[in-house]
Amino acid sequence: MTQDGTDKPDAPGEEKKPLVEYPSVYEYKVMGKATVEETPGFEEHVRSLFRRKMGSEVSPDSIHVQHSRKGKFVSLSVSVLLLSEEQRRAIYAELHQDPRIVYYL
């Protein structure tokens, strides 16, 4: 089966459709340590990272926070409107470089 859901195989040299169509709402999952000593807190730190890369404020309604059972880690689901594949990859690159982020999807 091909990417477009048909059984027709892609012709050689035919351009494949992208997996994500833009603009699109995309959800990132970001996890870090839930430490009280660090300022700003992890949630605000991630919001500012997205604010810098997106060029606009991320609505608090677009972020879902979940703490680990023992409270050592915090996981954020951040939904944002992306305009391009380059923007999506730039955010992943920023997440990869950030020392406070221990895991991301």
PDB file of C-alpha atoms in Angstrom:
ATOM      1  CA  MET A   1       0.000   0.000   0.000  1.00  0.00           C
ATOM      2  CA  THR A   2       1.301   3.483  -0.817  1.00  0.00           C
ATOM      3  CA  GLN A   3       1.376   6.601   1.369  1.00  0.00           C
ATOM      4  CA  ASP A   4      -1.862   7.907  -0.089  1.00  0.00           C
ATOM      5  CA  GLY A   5      -3.677   4.723   0.957  1.00  0.00           C
ATOM      6  CA  THR A   6      -3.963   3.201  -2.514  1.00  0.00           C
ATOM      7  CA  ASP A   7      -2.481  -0.070  -3.688  1.00  0.00           C
ATOM      8  CA  LYS A   8      -0.939   1.587  -6.740  1.00  0.00           C
ATOM      9  CA  PRO A   9       2.882   1.565  -6.393  1.00  0.00           C
ATOM     10  CA  ASP A  10       4.735   4.857  -6.798  1.00  0.00           C
ATOM     11  CA  ALA A  11       6.142   5.306 -10.287  1.00  0.00           C
ATOM     12  CA  PRO A  12       9.935   5.634 -10.496  1.00  0.00           C
ATOM     13  CA  GLY A  13      10.914   9.287 -10.267  1.00  0.00           C
ATOM     14  CA  GLU A  14       7.439  10.271  -9.003  1.00  0.00           C
ATOM     15  CA  GLU A  15       7.551  12.678  -6.080  1.00  0.00           C
ATOM     16  CA  LYS A  16       6.172  11.167  -2.863  1.00  0.00           C
ATOM     17  CA  LYS A  17       3.618  13.048  -0.810  1.00  0.00           C
ATOM     18  CA  PRO A  18       4.920  14.420   2.504  1.00  0.00           C
ATOM     19  CA  LEU A  19       3.853  12.603   5.663  1.00  0.00           C
ATOM     20  CA  VAL A  20       2.730  15.872   7.276  1.00  0.00           C
ATOM     21  CA  GLU A  21       0.742  18.457   5.308  1.00  0.00           C
ATOM     22  CA  TYR A  22       1.405  22.097   6.299  1.00  0.00           C
ATOM     23  CA  PRO A  23       0.118  24.192   7.913  1.00  0.00           C
ATOM     24  CA  SER A  24      -0.694  21.614  10.557  1.00  0.00           C
ATOM     25  CA  VAL A  25      -1.239  21.323  14.295  1.00  0.00           C
ATOM     26  CA  TYR A  26       1.594  19.145  15.588  1.00  0.00           C
ATOM     27  CA  GLU A  27       2.056  17.716  19.082  1.00  0.00           C
ATOM     28  CA  TYR A  28       5.476  17.454  20.715  1.00  0.00           C
ATOM     29  CA  LYS A  29       6.049  15.432  23.880  1.00  0.00           C
ATOM     30  CA  VAL A  30       8.805  16.771  26.119  1.00  0.00           C
ATOM     31  CA  MET A  31      10.029  15.300  29.414  1.00  0.00           C
ATOM     32  CA  GLY A  32      12.386  16.719  32.026  1.00  0.00           C
ATOM     33  CA  LYS A  33      13.190  16.611  35.712  1.00  0.00           C
ATOM     34  CA  ALA A  34      10.606  18.219  37.974  1.00  0.00           C
ATOM     35  CA  THR A  35      12.931  20.214  40.225  1.00  0.00           C
ATOM     36  CA  VAL A  36      11.650  23.111  42.274  1.00  0.00           C
ATOM     37  CA  GLU A  37      15.071  24.773  42.638  1.00  0.00           C
ATOM     38  CA  GLU A  38      15.457  25.650  38.955  1.00  0.00           C
ATOM     39  CA  THR A  39      14.093  28.985  37.801  1.00  0.00           C
ATOM     40  CA  PRO A  40      12.153  29.171  35.607  1.00  0.00           C
ATOM     41  CA  GLY A  41      10.251  25.936  36.200  1.00  0.00           C
ATOM     42  CA  PHE A  42      10.366  23.255  33.520  1.00  0.00           C
ATOM     43  CA  GLU A  43       6.972  24.145  32.055  1.00  0.00           C
ATOM     44  CA  GLU A  44       7.908  27.814  31.641  1.00  0.00           C
ATOM     45  CA  HIS A  45      11.327  26.821  30.288  1.00  0.00           C
ATOM     46  CA  VAL A  46       9.706  24.704  27.547  1.00  0.00           C
ATOM     47  CA  ARG A  47       7.147  27.442  26.775  1.00  0.00           C
ATOM     48  CA  SER A  48       9.952  29.972  26.286  1.00  0.00           C
ATOM     49  CA  LEU A  49      11.823  27.540  24.017  1.00  0.00           C
ATOM     50  CA  PHE A  50       8.730  27.169  21.816  1.00  0.00           C
ATOM     51  CA  ARG A  51       8.100  30.938  21.970  1.00  0.00           C
ATOM     52  CA  ARG A  52      11.618  31.591  20.616  1.00  0.00           C
ATOM     53  CA  LYS A  53      11.370  28.998  17.826  1.00  0.00           C
ATOM     54  CA  MET A  54       7.758  29.790  16.843  1.00  0.00           C
ATOM     55  CA  GLY A  55       8.082  33.567  17.051  1.00  0.00           C
ATOM     56  CA  SER A  56       4.816  33.767  18.988  1.00  0.00           C
ATOM     57  CA  GLU A  57       3.351  32.925  22.377  1.00  0.00           C
ATOM     58  CA  VAL A  58       2.229  29.350  23.053  1.00  0.00           C
ATOM     59  CA  SER A  59      -1.205  29.293  24.653  1.00  0.00           C
ATOM     60  CA  PRO A  60      -1.390  27.631  28.095  1.00  0.00           C
ATOM     61  CA  ASP A  61      -4.367  25.679  26.682  1.00  0.00           C
ATOM     62  CA  SER A  62      -1.965  24.111  24.174  1.00  0.00           C
ATOM     63  CA  ILE A  63       0.142  22.516  26.907  1.00  0.00           C
ATOM     64  CA  HIS A  64      -0.879  19.457  28.900  1.00  0.00           C
ATOM     65  CA  VAL A  65       1.245  18.722  31.989  1.00  0.00           C
ATOM     66  CA  GLN A  66       1.604  15.296  33.582  1.00  0.00           C
ATOM     67  CA  HIS A  67       3.850  14.476  36.544  1.00  0.00           C
ATOM     68  CA  SER A  68       5.452  11.069  37.025  1.00  0.00           C
ATOM     69  CA  ARG A  69       4.082   8.814  39.739  1.00  0.00           C
ATOM     70  CA  LYS A  70       6.941   9.608  42.134  1.00  0.00           C
ATOM     71  CA  GLY A  71       7.087  13.280  41.097  1.00  0.00           C
ATOM     72  CA  LYS A  72      10.681  13.161  39.815  1.00  0.00           C
ATOM     73  CA  PHE A  73       9.793  13.938  36.182  1.00  0.00           C
ATOM     74  CA  VAL A  74       7.273  16.089  34.359  1.00  0.00           C
ATOM     75  CA  SER A  75       5.956  15.430  30.863  1.00  0.00           C
ATOM     76  CA  LEU A  76       4.526  18.132  28.617  1.00  0.00           C
ATOM     77  CA  SER A  77       2.412  17.644  25.511  1.00  0.00           C
ATOM     78  CA  VAL A  78       2.728  20.834  23.467  1.00  0.00           C
ATOM     79  CA  SER A  79       0.415  21.388  20.470  1.00  0.00           C
ATOM     80  CA  VAL A  80       1.487  24.094  18.025  1.00  0.00           C
ATOM     81  CA  LEU A  81       0.562  25.223  14.527  1.00  0.00           C
ATOM     82  CA  LEU A  82       3.500  24.535  12.219  1.00  0.00           C
ATOM     83  CA  LEU A  83       3.909  26.184   8.855  1.00  0.00           C
ATOM     84  CA  SER A  84       6.688  24.019   7.380  1.00  0.00           C
ATOM     85  CA  GLU A  85       8.839  20.920   7.740  1.00  0.00           C
ATOM     86  CA  GLU A  86      11.838  23.185   8.381  1.00  0.00           C
ATOM     87  CA  GLN A  87      10.047  24.707  11.381  1.00  0.00           C
ATOM     88  CA  ARG A  88       9.227  21.239  12.760  1.00  0.00           C
ATOM     89  CA  ARG A  89      12.847  20.126  12.417  1.00  0.00           C
ATOM     90  CA  ALA A  90      14.216  23.347  13.931  1.00  0.00           C
ATOM     91  CA  ILE A  91      12.137  22.767  17.061  1.00  0.00           C
ATOM     92  CA  TYR A  92      13.366  19.165  17.326  1.00  0.00           C
ATOM     93  CA  ALA A  93      16.965  20.399  16.956  1.00  0.00           C
ATOM     94  CA  GLU A  94      16.403  22.880  19.798  1.00  0.00           C
ATOM     95  CA  LEU A  95      14.866  20.162  22.008  1.00  0.00           C
ATOM     96  CA  HIS A  96      17.845  17.902  21.284  1.00  0.00           C
ATOM     97  CA  GLN A  97      20.360  20.557  22.381  1.00  0.00           C
ATOM     98  CA  ASP A  98      18.606  21.597  25.595  1.00  0.00           C
ATOM     99  CA  PRO A  99      20.278  20.067  28.704  1.00  0.00           C
ATOM    100  CA  ARG A 100      17.087  20.280  30.816  1.00  0.00           C
ATOM    101  CA  ILE A 101      15.165  18.029  28.416  1.00  0.00           C
ATOM    102  CA  VAL A 102      15.773  14.344  29.061  1.00  0.00           C
ATOM    103  CA  TYR A 103      13.403  12.915  26.436  1.00  0.00           C
ATOM    104  CA  TYR A 104      11.280  14.167  23.557  1.00  0.00           C
ATOM    105  CA  LEU A 105       9.040  12.812  20.791  1.00  0.00           C
TER     106      LEU A 105
END
